Amino acid sequence: MIRIVFYVALLATATAIAVWLANNPGEVMVLWRGWRVDTSVGILLGLMTASVLVILGIAKLIAIIRGSVDVFATARKDRRAQQGLTALGHGFAAVHAGQAVLARKYAKDSAALLGDSAATQLLRAQAAAANDDGARLRTEAIHLLEKPETELAALRALSARASKEGDIVGALNYAKRALARKDAPQWAMELVLDVQIANGRWGDALSALDSKIGRDHFGTANHQKLKAELLTRLAEEALGHGDAAAAENHAHKALDAGGGERAIIAHARSLMLQTKTKKAVTEIEKAWGSAPSAALLRTYLAAIPNESALEQARRVENLVSVNSDDTESRLALAEVSLKAQLWDQARNRLAPLLGEDVSKNVQARAAVIMAELETAEHKDTAAGASWLKRAIDRTEARGPETKSPRTVGDLIAMIP
């Protein structure tokens, strides 16, 4: 309504002006470069108004054309961005699918459409890794390392590449750089541990494990298990080098962390090397009460190397008294009784282990001792051979040979 009133008022005003000019035409003379134009004021004003309207029309047309160009450019830019994002997504999918050639193609396409952005650089780096192109990967990673947001991704790719190429020092350096950040990632911790464990650097692995991120990553239970295992391996390594004091220190810490049989044996052996035989014997006797084993028996017998067979038998009889009916206790006493020529005692200890209700491996171990017993006591080689055949028949297939751990996962799997 207001707009109609405005237009009516404007039209009335224009009409009034036109009538007034018609009643008062006046005269206008224009001289320009020898030209003379005579006209009225109304015509001059009309020409001027028409000129203004033409100029405004041209300006409007130019604005419309420019707007159309901008709209077209924006639409084209949006279309390229959409195509670039699609190529980017397909590229990352190809990387994860293991389609190396396709990943490289999409990386090139996305870079052409989106320019040299962090996302396209990351895709190019991952595509280079998928194509096993170490040189290209390092080139792309240089740009990613310059930005805090993409630094960790570059470090992970570089450390993985260094590990693949056997560059242990390089892999460690990249992972340690990642660990130095406040937002240190778990992969860096695992990679550091994997490299240290694969190379038998138990001390370095322990230092990494005891860091805050190590404790947070593995949780209390697994952290303690790993710590005990690494300390046990340090103790065994020290024993191999003849460093009894260091072995005792590591083994003691391993036991505090919940270490098992191997930690006990390492501690006992370290004590024996320092002529602390009584303490070593006491420790094994204490351990035998809860977890007897053949390995503990060997360590126990080695504590006093020059004693007679009869003295050994008496000492082992004392050792197994806390659980004399345990399978390992029976086998242990039978073994030393055989050496001491206590034939009846050896037979009595073995008898319950030869029945079919006993596991085959235990039957096999008992049968081996019986073979030695028949041969030693009665010189009956035929009976001995029969027992050996029985032992072979009942020996269960062993599992795959234990290999040195290559990763922290391997190490955890090897812990009893």
Short mmCIF file of C-alpha atoms in Angstrom, two decimals:
data_model
loop_
_atom_site.label_atom_id
_atom_site.label_comp_id
_atom_site.label_asym_id
_atom_site.label_seq_id
_atom_site.Cartn_x
_atom_site.Cartn_y
_atom_site.Cartn_z
CA MET A 1 0.00 0.00 0.00
CA ILE A 2 2.77 2.41 0.97
CA ARG A 3 4.63 1.60 -2.23
CA ILE A 4 1.51 2.39 -4.34
CA VAL A 5 1.07 5.71 -2.56
CA PHE A 6 4.75 6.47 -3.21
CA TYR A 7 4.48 5.69 -6.94
CA VAL A 8 1.26 7.77 -7.27
CA ALA A 9 2.94 10.73 -5.52
CA LEU A 10 6.00 10.38 -7.75
CA LEU A 11 3.86 10.28 -10.89
CA ALA A 12 1.88 13.32 -9.76
CA THR A 13 5.09 15.23 -9.09
CA ALA A 14 6.53 14.33 -12.53
CA THR A 15 3.27 15.37 -14.21
CA ALA A 16 3.25 18.69 -12.37
CA ILE A 17 6.86 19.36 -13.40
CA ALA A 18 6.09 18.49 -17.04
CA VAL A 19 3.05 20.82 -17.07
CA TRP A 20 5.07 23.62 -15.50
CA LEU A 21 7.88 23.17 -18.05
CA ALA A 22 5.35 23.19 -20.88
CA ASN A 23 3.95 26.47 -19.60
CA ASN A 24 7.44 27.86 -19.02
CA PRO A 25 9.62 26.33 -21.80
CA GLY A 26 12.50 28.79 -21.62
CA GLU A 27 15.44 28.68 -24.04
CA VAL A 28 18.83 26.96 -23.87
CA MET A 29 21.72 27.51 -26.28
CA VAL A 30 24.78 25.23 -26.32
CA LEU A 31 27.98 26.17 -28.20
CA TRP A 32 30.65 23.42 -28.55
CA ARG A 33 33.55 23.34 -31.06
CA GLY A 34 31.71 25.42 -33.62
CA TRP A 35 28.41 23.67 -33.11
CA ARG A 36 25.33 25.50 -31.85
CA VAL A 37 22.25 23.83 -30.42
CA ASP A 38 19.10 25.76 -29.50
CA THR A 39 16.47 23.96 -27.43
CA SER A 40 14.11 24.39 -24.54
CA VAL A 41 14.78 23.66 -20.88
CA GLY A 42 12.27 20.79 -20.88
CA ILE A 43 13.92 18.99 -23.76
CA LEU A 44 17.36 19.43 -22.16
CA LEU A 45 16.11 18.02 -18.88
CA GLY A 46 14.47 15.14 -20.76
CA LEU A 47 17.73 14.34 -22.55
CA MET A 48 19.66 14.48 -19.31
CA THR A 49 17.14 12.21 -17.60
CA ALA A 50 17.27 9.75 -20.51
CA SER A 51 21.10 9.75 -20.35
CA VAL A 52 21.03 9.00 -16.64
CA LEU A 53 18.56 6.17 -17.21
CA VAL A 54 20.71 4.70 -19.99
CA ILE A 55 23.82 4.88 -17.81
CA LEU A 56 21.96 3.23 -14.92
CA GLY A 57 20.70 0.53 -17.28
CA ILE A 58 24.18 -0.18 -18.57
CA ALA A 59 25.52 -0.31 -14.99
CA LYS A 60 22.73 -2.74 -14.05
CA LEU A 61 23.52 -4.92 -17.05
CA ILE A 62 27.20 -4.98 -16.15
CA ALA A 63 26.30 -5.92 -12.56
CA ILE A 64 24.08 -8.74 -13.80
CA ILE A 65 26.84 -10.05 -16.07
CA ARG A 66 29.42 -9.85 -13.29
CA GLY A 67 27.05 -11.58 -10.88
CA SER A 68 26.47 -14.37 -13.38
CA VAL A 69 30.22 -14.81 -13.81
CA ASP A 70 30.70 -14.94 -10.02
CA VAL A 71 27.89 -17.45 -9.64
CA PHE A 72 29.40 -19.60 -12.38
CA ALA A 73 32.88 -19.36 -10.82
CA THR A 74 31.53 -20.22 -7.37
CA ALA A 75 29.57 -23.15 -8.74
CA ARG A 76 32.65 -24.40 -10.59
CA LYS A 77 34.77 -23.99 -7.48
CA ASP A 78 32.21 -25.87 -5.37
CA ARG A 79 32.01 -28.61 -7.99
CA ARG A 80 35.80 -28.99 -8.03
CA ALA A 81 35.89 -29.03 -4.24
CA GLN A 82 33.24 -31.75 -4.17
CA GLN A 83 35.12 -33.76 -6.77
CA GLY A 84 38.34 -33.25 -4.81
CA LEU A 85 36.76 -34.42 -1.55
CA THR A 86 35.35 -37.45 -3.32
CA ALA A 87 38.78 -38.28 -4.74
CA LEU A 88 40.30 -37.74 -1.31
CA GLY A 89 37.84 -40.13 0.32
CA HIS A 90 38.35 -42.74 -2.39
CA GLY A 91 42.11 -42.35 -2.01
CA PHE A 92 42.11 -43.05 1.73
CA ALA A 93 39.76 -45.99 1.14
CA ALA A 94 42.18 -47.35 -1.47
CA VAL A 95 45.09 -47.01 0.98
CA HIS A 96 43.24 -49.01 3.64
CA ALA A 97 42.15 -51.56 1.04
CA GLY A 98 45.74 -52.08 -0.08
CA GLN A 99 45.06 -50.79 -3.61
CA ALA A 100 48.36 -48.96 -4.00
CA VAL A 101 48.06 -47.95 -7.68
CA LEU A 102 44.52 -46.66 -7.22
CA ALA A 103 45.56 -44.75 -4.09
CA ARG A 104 48.31 -42.98 -6.03
CA LYS A 105 45.84 -42.02 -8.80
CA TYR A 106 43.34 -40.57 -6.33
CA ALA A 107 46.12 -38.74 -4.50
CA LYS A 108 47.12 -37.05 -7.76
CA ASP A 109 43.50 -36.21 -8.63
CA SER A 110 42.69 -34.77 -5.21
CA ALA A 111 45.83 -32.62 -5.24
CA ALA A 112 44.88 -31.22 -8.67
CA LEU A 113 41.38 -30.39 -7.47
CA LEU A 114 42.03 -29.25 -3.89
CA GLY A 115 45.53 -27.87 -4.11
CA ASP A 116 48.42 -28.55 -1.75
CA SER A 117 46.45 -28.96 1.49
CA ALA A 118 47.33 -30.98 4.58
CA ALA A 119 44.78 -33.64 3.63
CA THR A 120 46.17 -34.13 0.12
CA GLN A 121 49.73 -34.19 1.46
CA LEU A 122 48.73 -36.87 3.95
CA LEU A 123 47.07 -38.93 1.23
CA ARG A 124 50.13 -38.61 -0.99
CA ALA A 125 52.33 -39.77 1.89
CA GLN A 126 50.11 -42.77 2.59
CA ALA A 127 49.88 -43.60 -1.10
CA ALA A 128 53.68 -43.48 -1.32
CA ALA A 129 53.90 -45.86 1.65
CA ALA A 130 51.37 -48.19 0.02
CA ASN A 131 53.44 -48.15 -3.18
CA ASP A 132 56.62 -48.88 -1.19
CA ASP A 133 58.09 -45.57 -2.40
CA GLY A 134 60.32 -44.54 0.50
CA ALA A 135 61.82 -41.51 -1.22
CA ARG A 136 58.40 -40.07 -2.11
CA LEU A 137 57.13 -40.77 1.39
CA ARG A 138 59.98 -38.84 2.97
CA THR A 139 59.43 -35.92 0.58
CA GLU A 140 55.76 -35.66 1.47
CA ALA A 141 56.45 -36.14 5.19
CA ILE A 142 58.72 -33.09 5.29
CA HIS A 143 55.72 -30.82 4.73
CA LEU A 144 53.58 -32.72 7.22
CA LEU A 145 56.24 -32.44 9.93
CA GLU A 146 56.03 -28.64 9.75
CA LYS A 147 52.46 -28.59 11.08
CA PRO A 148 51.61 -29.74 14.62
CA GLU A 149 48.27 -31.13 13.40
CA THR A 150 49.92 -33.50 10.92
CA GLU A 151 53.28 -34.09 12.62
CA LEU A 152 52.20 -37.30 14.37
CA ALA A 153 50.84 -38.81 11.16
CA ALA A 154 54.14 -38.08 9.42
CA LEU A 155 56.18 -39.50 12.30
CA ARG A 156 54.13 -42.68 12.29
CA ALA A 157 54.58 -43.17 8.55
CA LEU A 158 58.31 -42.43 8.75
CA SER A 159 58.91 -44.72 11.72
CA ALA A 160 57.05 -47.57 10.03
CA ARG A 161 59.09 -47.03 6.88
CA ALA A 162 62.36 -46.95 8.82
CA SER A 163 61.44 -50.20 10.58
CA LYS A 164 60.65 -51.83 7.25
CA GLU A 165 64.02 -50.74 5.85
CA GLY A 166 65.84 -52.04 8.93
CA ASP A 167 66.77 -48.56 10.12
CA ILE A 168 66.27 -49.25 13.83
CA VAL A 169 67.86 -46.00 14.97
CA GLY A 170 65.69 -43.97 12.62
CA ALA A 171 62.50 -45.75 13.69
CA LEU A 172 63.34 -45.16 17.35
CA ASN A 173 64.12 -41.50 16.79
CA TYR A 174 60.80 -40.87 15.03
CA ALA A 175 58.86 -42.71 17.74
CA LYS A 176 60.72 -40.91 20.53
CA ARG A 177 59.95 -37.57 18.89
CA ALA A 178 56.27 -38.54 18.97
CA LEU A 179 56.57 -39.57 22.63
CA ALA A 180 58.07 -36.18 23.48
CA ARG A 181 54.78 -34.46 22.65
CA LYS A 182 52.21 -33.75 25.35
CA ASP A 183 49.64 -35.69 23.34
CA ALA A 184 52.00 -38.64 22.81
CA PRO A 185 50.18 -41.47 21.00
CA GLN A 186 50.05 -45.12 22.04
CA TRP A 187 51.49 -46.35 18.74
CA ALA A 188 54.75 -44.56 19.52
CA MET A 189 55.01 -46.36 22.87
CA GLU A 190 54.29 -49.73 21.25
CA LEU A 191 56.77 -49.10 18.44
CA VAL A 192 59.53 -48.13 20.87
CA LEU A 193 58.87 -51.27 22.90
CA ASP A 194 58.66 -53.46 19.78
CA VAL A 195 62.01 -52.23 18.50
CA GLN A 196 63.71 -52.57 21.88
CA ILE A 197 62.26 -56.04 22.48
CA ALA A 198 63.10 -57.27 18.98
CA ASN A 199 66.73 -56.26 19.57
CA GLY A 200 66.94 -57.61 23.12
CA ARG A 201 67.38 -54.17 24.69
CA TRP A 202 65.55 -55.12 27.87
CA GLY A 203 66.78 -52.13 29.88
CA ASP A 204 65.67 -49.59 27.28
CA ALA A 205 62.33 -51.37 26.95
CA LEU A 206 61.89 -51.23 30.73
CA SER A 207 62.60 -47.49 30.78
CA ALA A 208 59.95 -46.89 28.12
CA LEU A 209 57.47 -49.15 29.91
CA ASP A 210 57.89 -47.28 33.19
CA SER A 211 57.01 -43.92 31.61
CA LYS A 212 53.61 -42.39 32.33
CA ILE A 213 52.22 -43.24 28.91
CA GLY A 214 53.50 -46.81 29.33
CA ARG A 215 51.69 -47.25 32.63
CA ASP A 216 48.52 -45.66 31.26
CA HIS A 217 48.58 -47.67 28.04
CA PHE A 218 49.04 -51.16 29.47
CA GLY A 219 47.08 -50.84 32.68
CA THR A 220 48.22 -52.08 36.08
CA ALA A 221 47.98 -55.84 35.47
CA ASN A 222 49.75 -55.99 32.07
CA HIS A 223 52.24 -53.34 33.13
CA GLN A 224 53.31 -55.45 36.12
CA LYS A 225 53.52 -58.60 34.00
CA LEU A 226 55.69 -56.90 31.40
CA LYS A 227 57.85 -55.27 34.03
CA ALA A 228 58.44 -58.59 35.78
CA GLU A 229 59.29 -60.28 32.47
CA LEU A 230 61.72 -57.55 31.38
CA LEU A 231 63.43 -57.55 34.77
CA THR A 232 63.71 -61.34 34.62
CA ARG A 233 65.34 -61.13 31.20
CA LEU A 234 67.72 -58.47 32.51
CA ALA A 235 68.63 -60.79 35.37
CA GLU A 236 69.22 -63.72 33.00
CA GLU A 237 71.33 -61.47 30.75
CA ALA A 238 73.41 -60.35 33.73
CA LEU A 239 73.93 -63.99 34.74
CA GLY A 240 75.16 -64.70 31.22
CA HIS A 241 77.73 -61.93 31.64
CA GLY A 242 78.72 -63.19 35.08
CA ASP A 243 77.43 -60.06 36.85
CA ALA A 244 75.88 -61.70 39.91
CA ALA A 245 75.16 -58.45 41.78
CA ALA A 246 73.22 -56.94 38.87
CA ALA A 247 71.41 -60.24 38.34
CA GLU A 248 70.37 -60.33 41.99
CA ASN A 249 69.12 -56.74 41.83
CA HIS A 250 67.06 -57.32 38.68
CA ALA A 251 65.69 -60.66 39.86
CA HIS A 252 64.70 -59.20 43.22
CA LYS A 253 62.77 -56.41 41.48
CA ALA A 254 61.19 -58.97 39.16
CA LEU A 255 59.94 -60.94 42.15
CA ASP A 256 58.54 -57.76 43.70
CA ALA A 257 56.66 -57.16 40.43
CA GLY A 258 55.16 -60.66 40.54
CA GLY A 259 57.78 -62.59 38.58
CA GLY A 260 57.40 -66.35 38.36
CA GLU A 261 59.62 -69.40 38.24
CA ARG A 262 62.31 -67.93 36.00
CA ALA A 263 62.69 -64.92 38.29
CA ILE A 264 63.05 -67.24 41.29
CA ILE A 265 65.67 -69.33 39.50
CA ALA A 266 67.59 -66.24 38.34
CA HIS A 267 67.58 -64.88 41.88
CA ALA A 268 68.74 -68.20 43.33
CA ARG A 269 71.52 -68.53 40.75
CA SER A 270 72.70 -64.98 41.43
CA LEU A 271 72.89 -65.81 45.13
CA MET A 272 74.81 -69.00 44.40
CA LEU A 273 77.36 -67.08 42.33
CA GLN A 274 77.93 -64.86 45.35
CA THR A 275 78.38 -67.95 47.59
CA LYS A 276 75.08 -67.22 49.34
CA THR A 277 74.17 -70.87 48.93
CA LYS A 278 72.06 -71.27 52.05
CA LYS A 279 69.88 -68.31 51.09
CA ALA A 280 69.49 -69.67 47.54
CA VAL A 281 68.50 -73.12 48.83
CA THR A 282 65.97 -71.62 51.22
CA GLU A 283 64.40 -69.60 48.42
CA ILE A 284 64.00 -72.66 46.19
CA GLU A 285 62.55 -74.71 49.04
CA LYS A 286 60.01 -71.97 49.66
CA ALA A 287 59.09 -71.82 45.96
CA TRP A 288 58.80 -75.60 45.73
CA GLY A 289 55.92 -75.60 48.17
CA SER A 290 53.71 -73.60 45.79
CA ALA A 291 55.02 -74.40 42.29
CA PRO A 292 57.41 -77.37 42.02
CA SER A 293 59.10 -77.93 38.66
CA ALA A 294 61.98 -79.73 36.99
CA ALA A 295 63.78 -76.40 36.42
CA LEU A 296 63.63 -75.62 40.14
CA LEU A 297 65.03 -79.07 40.90
CA ARG A 298 68.01 -78.56 38.57
CA THR A 299 68.80 -75.25 40.25
CA TYR A 300 68.40 -76.82 43.69
CA LEU A 301 70.81 -79.64 42.86
CA ALA A 302 73.33 -77.21 41.35
CA ALA A 303 73.46 -75.24 44.61
CA ILE A 304 75.77 -77.84 46.18
CA PRO A 305 77.71 -79.35 43.26
CA ASN A 306 80.11 -81.68 45.05
CA GLU A 307 77.78 -83.61 47.34
CA SER A 308 77.34 -87.37 47.00
CA ALA A 309 74.31 -88.97 45.38
CA LEU A 310 73.06 -90.13 48.78
CA GLU A 311 73.39 -86.62 50.21
CA GLN A 312 71.50 -85.27 47.24
CA ALA A 313 68.72 -87.80 47.80
CA ARG A 314 68.39 -86.81 51.45
CA ARG A 315 68.33 -83.13 50.57
CA VAL A 316 65.68 -83.62 47.88
CA GLU A 317 63.66 -85.75 50.29
CA ASN A 318 63.62 -82.75 52.59
CA LEU A 319 62.73 -80.46 49.67
CA VAL A 320 59.67 -82.47 48.61
CA SER A 321 58.41 -83.14 52.12
CA VAL A 322 56.04 -80.15 51.92
CA ASN A 323 54.13 -81.76 49.00
CA SER A 324 55.50 -85.27 48.66
CA ASP A 325 52.57 -86.57 46.58
CA ASP A 326 52.84 -83.86 43.95
CA THR A 327 53.84 -85.17 40.51
CA GLU A 328 57.02 -83.09 40.33
CA SER A 329 57.95 -84.11 43.89
CA ARG A 330 57.58 -87.81 43.01
CA LEU A 331 59.62 -87.44 39.83
CA ALA A 332 62.31 -85.42 41.62
CA LEU A 333 62.74 -87.92 44.45
CA ALA A 334 62.66 -90.87 42.05
CA GLU A 335 65.40 -89.29 39.93
CA VAL A 336 67.81 -88.68 42.81
CA SER A 337 66.93 -92.03 44.44
CA LEU A 338 67.96 -93.74 41.21
CA LYS A 339 71.34 -91.99 41.28
CA ALA A 340 71.76 -92.97 44.95
CA GLN A 341 70.80 -96.58 44.10
CA LEU A 342 67.80 -96.42 46.41
CA TRP A 343 65.90 -98.72 44.08
CA ASP A 344 62.82 -99.40 46.18
CA GLN A 345 62.31 -95.73 46.99
CA ALA A 346 62.59 -94.85 43.31
CA ARG A 347 60.02 -97.50 42.35
CA ASN A 348 57.61 -96.44 45.09
CA ARG A 349 57.77 -92.82 43.95
CA LEU A 350 57.17 -93.75 40.29
CA ALA A 351 54.41 -96.34 40.69
CA PRO A 352 51.46 -93.88 40.92
CA LEU A 353 52.72 -92.03 37.84
CA LEU A 354 52.56 -94.99 35.46
CA GLY A 355 48.79 -95.51 35.43
CA GLU A 356 46.54 -94.58 32.55
CA ASP A 357 44.79 -91.98 34.70
CA VAL A 358 47.95 -89.87 34.60
CA SER A 359 48.75 -87.50 31.73
CA LYS A 360 50.78 -89.02 28.90
CA ASN A 361 53.69 -86.63 29.33
CA VAL A 362 54.01 -87.54 33.01
CA GLN A 363 53.80 -91.23 32.11
CA ALA A 364 56.56 -90.70 29.55
CA ARG A 365 58.85 -88.98 32.05
CA ALA A 366 58.25 -91.69 34.63
CA ALA A 367 58.86 -94.41 32.02
CA VAL A 368 62.25 -92.91 31.12
CA ILE A 369 63.33 -93.12 34.78
CA MET A 370 61.97 -96.69 34.97
CA ALA A 371 64.07 -97.62 31.93
CA GLU A 372 67.19 -96.32 33.68
CA LEU A 373 66.14 -98.10 36.88
CA GLU A 374 65.72 -101.51 35.20
CA THR A 375 69.04 -101.15 33.44
CA ALA A 376 70.92 -99.96 36.54
CA GLU A 377 69.39 -102.32 39.12
CA HIS A 378 68.89 -105.54 37.16
CA LYS A 379 71.06 -104.92 34.09
CA ASP A 380 67.89 -105.77 32.16
CA THR A 381 68.36 -103.94 28.88
CA ALA A 382 65.29 -105.58 27.36
CA ALA A 383 63.07 -104.23 30.15
CA GLY A 384 64.80 -100.88 29.81
CA ALA A 385 64.09 -100.82 26.07
CA SER A 386 60.45 -101.72 26.75
CA TRP A 387 60.09 -98.78 29.13
CA LEU A 388 61.75 -96.46 26.63
CA LYS A 389 59.32 -97.58 23.93
CA ARG A 390 56.48 -96.87 26.33
CA ALA A 391 57.95 -93.43 26.99
CA ILE A 392 58.14 -92.69 23.26
CA ASP A 393 54.57 -93.88 22.69
CA ARG A 394 53.26 -91.58 25.42
CA THR A 395 55.31 -88.53 24.58
CA GLU A 396 52.93 -85.88 23.30
CA ALA A 397 53.92 -83.68 20.41
CA ARG A 398 55.64 -80.52 21.52
CA GLY A 399 54.37 -77.13 20.55
CA PRO A 400 56.29 -74.92 18.14
CA GLU A 401 59.77 -73.99 19.26
CA THR A 402 59.79 -70.86 21.36
CA LYS A 403 61.37 -68.00 19.43
CA SER A 404 62.72 -64.73 20.67
CA PRO A 405 59.92 -62.16 20.98
CA ARG A 406 59.73 -59.58 18.20
CA THR A 407 57.00 -57.38 19.61
CA VAL A 408 55.48 -56.46 22.94
CA GLY A 409 52.52 -58.65 21.94
CA ASP A 410 54.87 -61.63 21.54
CA LEU A 411 56.36 -60.95 24.95
CA ILE A 412 52.96 -60.79 26.65
CA ALA A 413 51.93 -64.05 24.96
CA MET A 414 55.05 -65.79 26.29
CA ILE A 415 54.37 -64.85 29.91
CA PRO A 416 52.83 -67.84 31.76
#
